[in-house]
């Protein structure tokens, strides 16, 4: 490609990023298992998007409605998630930039600003279920009002994010610890209810859709899995490791991050299986009271605790509260962390870390606080549904740039994906986008048909929504068909250039010394 066709960005320096953790430097002489351990951490931060309170609520309802029949959806969804997350990690490793930085350099100003606003909206929408879930957990464990729990969730997240000053590895360890606390709680819950192992395994490997709501619950499960802010976060977290610019160093890093993400998502899969199995066993018991049956028909994060207390006893509800607290608190950490990278990448704002944390946390916590004060627990629960719709709306504006960049020779160079991976990832990406758009449109249509507004108000809403949906579709097409204009110097190419310069300098020094001797 000639100079007129592509602008070359030579600032993608291999591994030379401010804030790299010195402890993450690897040596090719170390054993493979030691080098792998240096790469452990980002996957556990990322897997929390599949364990946040929003996913927890979706799992609970799916289990209540269909017992173990939809476990296969979780298995397939997390396999799909592993493919998408590996693309994000590879993009950061190869280019030395994260997704938000690449978007800033690639797109025109007006597109960049729109993508930034949508990414910030995604962080806020993802944070709403996390903050509310944490507040519900505080209410369950300590009997404090939900709005007070929202304030505690925000302030405690800022305190935990203060661990960044001691290095990102410490924060990753804390998040991994919370993941395993969550796993332990749900494993204990599962041992209490004792679901039939044969039916659980059958539900995991035999696809089946029965019942009028099975399709809708399947779409809700898949739609809740891929989070837009997660794609920005994973490509940024891998940059904390000082990856060598050699071919072997890049390939090793991509492989290690893939294995590490696979392990973390496997833990997430086990936790999701436990949640659905517990809900499916409890809500399909023959000894439920009419009130508990009514709760099972519309399970929320709040009502689930009362259901478990009534059926299994107080200790089970406490375990649920601890798991919900670990889920919400750890998810808010990663959400705020993603917000930092999004703001820094799109806007390149230079500010102190604590101030950036405070800004991101304040923007995300305000909607949850207002709704919890005005509407209480029921209003906060409805806000979770609205947040899931916003995330479904925003997903293409993070996923399409990721697919474009990871398939581009301008960005990835010789590390560009093979034609088979490109074809599969695009097919997978558009399938996920289609599922999310279907989920969003059905929710909107259902709301328009069943709300209590006058007819003229619904007509007016339809008139407003039609051009907005057309603009939405045109934006997705634009991002898909637009050609890349910026070529990045990869880590390996940059290392080759540096080696050539060093060779030229050494040759010149040798000639000068030779002339002086003569």
JSON list of N, CA and C in Angstrom, two decimals, residues 23 33 57 74 127 160 177 227 238-239 253 283 291 328 349 368 416 484-485 514:
[
{"chain": "A", "resi": 23, "resn": "UNK", "atom": "N", "xyz": [6.96, -6.36, 37.03]},
{"chain": "A", "resi": 23, "resn": "UNK", "atom": "CA", "xyz": [6.89, -7.77, 37.40]},
{"chain": "A", "resi": 23, "resn": "UNK", "atom": "C", "xyz": [6.37, -8.63, 36.27]},
{"chain": "A", "resi": 33, "resn": "UNK", "atom": "N", "xyz": [5.71, -22.64, 31.69]},
{"chain": "A", "resi": 33, "resn": "UNK", "atom": "CA", "xyz": [4.70, -22.47, 32.73]},
{"chain": "A", "resi": 33, "resn": "UNK", "atom": "C", "xyz": [4.90, -21.17, 33.50]},
{"chain": "A", "resi": 57, "resn": "UNK", "atom": "N", "xyz": [-29.37, -12.47, 37.01]},
{"chain": "A", "resi": 57, "resn": "UNK", "atom": "CA", "xyz": [-30.83, -12.40, 36.95]},
{"chain": "A", "resi": 57, "resn": "UNK", "atom": "C", "xyz": [-31.38, -13.18, 35.76]},
{"chain": "A", "resi": 74, "resn": "UNK", "atom": "N", "xyz": [-25.72, -21.54, 27.45]},
{"chain": "A", "resi": 74, "resn": "UNK", "atom": "CA", "xyz": [-24.60, -20.95, 28.18]},
{"chain": "A", "resi": 74, "resn": "UNK", "atom": "C", "xyz": [-23.28, -21.51, 27.65]},
{"chain": "A", "resi": 127, "resn": "UNK", "atom": "N", "xyz": [-22.92, -0.81, 34.26]},
{"chain": "A", "resi": 127, "resn": "UNK", "atom": "CA", "xyz": [-22.69, -0.55, 35.68]},
{"chain": "A", "resi": 127, "resn": "UNK", "atom": "C", "xyz": [-23.99, -0.53, 36.49]},
{"chain": "A", "resi": 160, "resn": "UNK", "atom": "N", "xyz": [-11.30, 0.16, 46.40]},
{"chain": "A", "resi": 160, "resn": "UNK", "atom": "CA", "xyz": [-10.66, -1.03, 45.86]},
{"chain": "A", "resi": 160, "resn": "UNK", "atom": "C", "xyz": [-9.82, -0.69, 44.63]},
{"chain": "A", "resi": 177, "resn": "UNK", "atom": "N", "xyz": [-9.94, -13.41, 43.27]},
{"chain": "A", "resi": 177, "resn": "UNK", "atom": "CA", "xyz": [-10.37, -13.89, 44.58]},
{"chain": "A", "resi": 177, "resn": "UNK", "atom": "C", "xyz": [-11.89, -13.77, 44.72]},
{"chain": "A", "resi": 227, "resn": "UNK", "atom": "N", "xyz": [-20.43, -8.23, 26.38]},
{"chain": "A", "resi": 227, "resn": "UNK", "atom": "CA", "xyz": [-20.57, -6.85, 26.84]},
{"chain": "A", "resi": 227, "resn": "UNK", "atom": "C", "xyz": [-19.66, -5.93, 26.02]},
{"chain": "A", "resi": 238, "resn": "UNK", "atom": "N", "xyz": [-4.14, -6.51, 28.38]},
{"chain": "A", "resi": 238, "resn": "UNK", "atom": "CA", "xyz": [-2.98, -7.31, 27.93]},
{"chain": "A", "resi": 238, "resn": "UNK", "atom": "C", "xyz": [-1.75, -6.43, 27.75]},
{"chain": "A", "resi": 239, "resn": "UNK", "atom": "N", "xyz": [-1.94, -5.11, 27.66]},
{"chain": "A", "resi": 239, "resn": "UNK", "atom": "CA", "xyz": [-0.80, -4.21, 27.48]},
{"chain": "A", "resi": 239, "resn": "UNK", "atom": "C", "xyz": [0.01, -4.03, 28.75]},
{"chain": "A", "resi": 253, "resn": "UNK", "atom": "N", "xyz": [2.55, -14.84, 23.62]},
{"chain": "A", "resi": 253, "resn": "UNK", "atom": "CA", "xyz": [1.62, -14.01, 24.39]},
{"chain": "A", "resi": 253, "resn": "UNK", "atom": "C", "xyz": [0.18, -14.26, 23.96]},
{"chain": "A", "resi": 283, "resn": "UNK", "atom": "N", "xyz": [-37.35, -23.85, 41.83]},
{"chain": "A", "resi": 283, "resn": "UNK", "atom": "CA", "xyz": [-38.63, -23.38, 41.28]},
{"chain": "A", "resi": 283, "resn": "UNK", "atom": "C", "xyz": [-39.48, -24.49, 40.68]},
{"chain": "A", "resi": 291, "resn": "UNK", "atom": "N", "xyz": [-47.25, -18.37, 46.93]},
{"chain": "A", "resi": 291, "resn": "UNK", "atom": "CA", "xyz": [-46.45, -17.15, 46.88]},
{"chain": "A", "resi": 291, "resn": "UNK", "atom": "C", "xyz": [-45.09, -17.39, 46.23]},
{"chain": "A", "resi": 328, "resn": "UNK", "atom": "N", "xyz": [-21.37, -8.22, 42.22]},
{"chain": "A", "resi": 328, "resn": "UNK", "atom": "CA", "xyz": [-21.57, -6.80, 41.97]},
{"chain": "A", "resi": 328, "resn": "UNK", "atom": "C", "xyz": [-20.33, -5.96, 42.20]},
{"chain": "A", "resi": 349, "resn": "UNK", "atom": "N", "xyz": [-7.19, 12.22, 27.35]},
{"chain": "A", "resi": 349, "resn": "UNK", "atom": "CA", "xyz": [-7.20, 13.20, 28.43]},
{"chain": "A", "resi": 349, "resn": "UNK", "atom": "C", "xyz": [-6.13, 12.84, 29.46]},
{"chain": "A", "resi": 368, "resn": "UNK", "atom": "N", "xyz": [-28.53, 5.01, 38.88]},
{"chain": "A", "resi": 368, "resn": "UNK", "atom": "CA", "xyz": [-28.92, 3.99, 39.86]},
{"chain": "A", "resi": 368, "resn": "UNK", "atom": "C", "xyz": [-29.40, 4.65, 41.16]},
{"chain": "A", "resi": 416, "resn": "UNK", "atom": "N", "xyz": [-2.23, -11.08, 11.01]},
{"chain": "A", "resi": 416, "resn": "UNK", "atom": "CA", "xyz": [-3.65, -11.02, 10.66]},
{"chain": "A", "resi": 416, "resn": "UNK", "atom": "C", "xyz": [-4.24, -12.42, 10.70]},
{"chain": "A", "resi": 484, "resn": "UNK", "atom": "N", "xyz": [-10.06, 0.64, 5.97]},
{"chain": "A", "resi": 484, "resn": "UNK", "atom": "CA", "xyz": [-9.04, 1.15, 6.89]},
{"chain": "A", "resi": 484, "resn": "UNK", "atom": "C", "xyz": [-8.16, 2.16, 6.16]},
{"chain": "A", "resi": 485, "resn": "UNK", "atom": "N", "xyz": [-7.76, 3.21, 6.86]},
{"chain": "A", "resi": 485, "resn": "UNK", "atom": "CA", "xyz": [-6.89, 4.24, 6.26]},
{"chain": "A", "resi": 485, "resn": "UNK", "atom": "C", "xyz": [-5.58, 4.41, 7.01]},
{"chain": "A", "resi": 514, "resn": "UNK", "atom": "N", "xyz": [38.22, 1.77, 11.44]},
{"chain": "A", "resi": 514, "resn": "UNK", "atom": "CA", "xyz": [39.17, 1.22, 10.47]},
{"chain": "A", "resi": 514, "resn": "UNK", "atom": "C", "xyz": [39.96, 2.32, 9.80]}
]
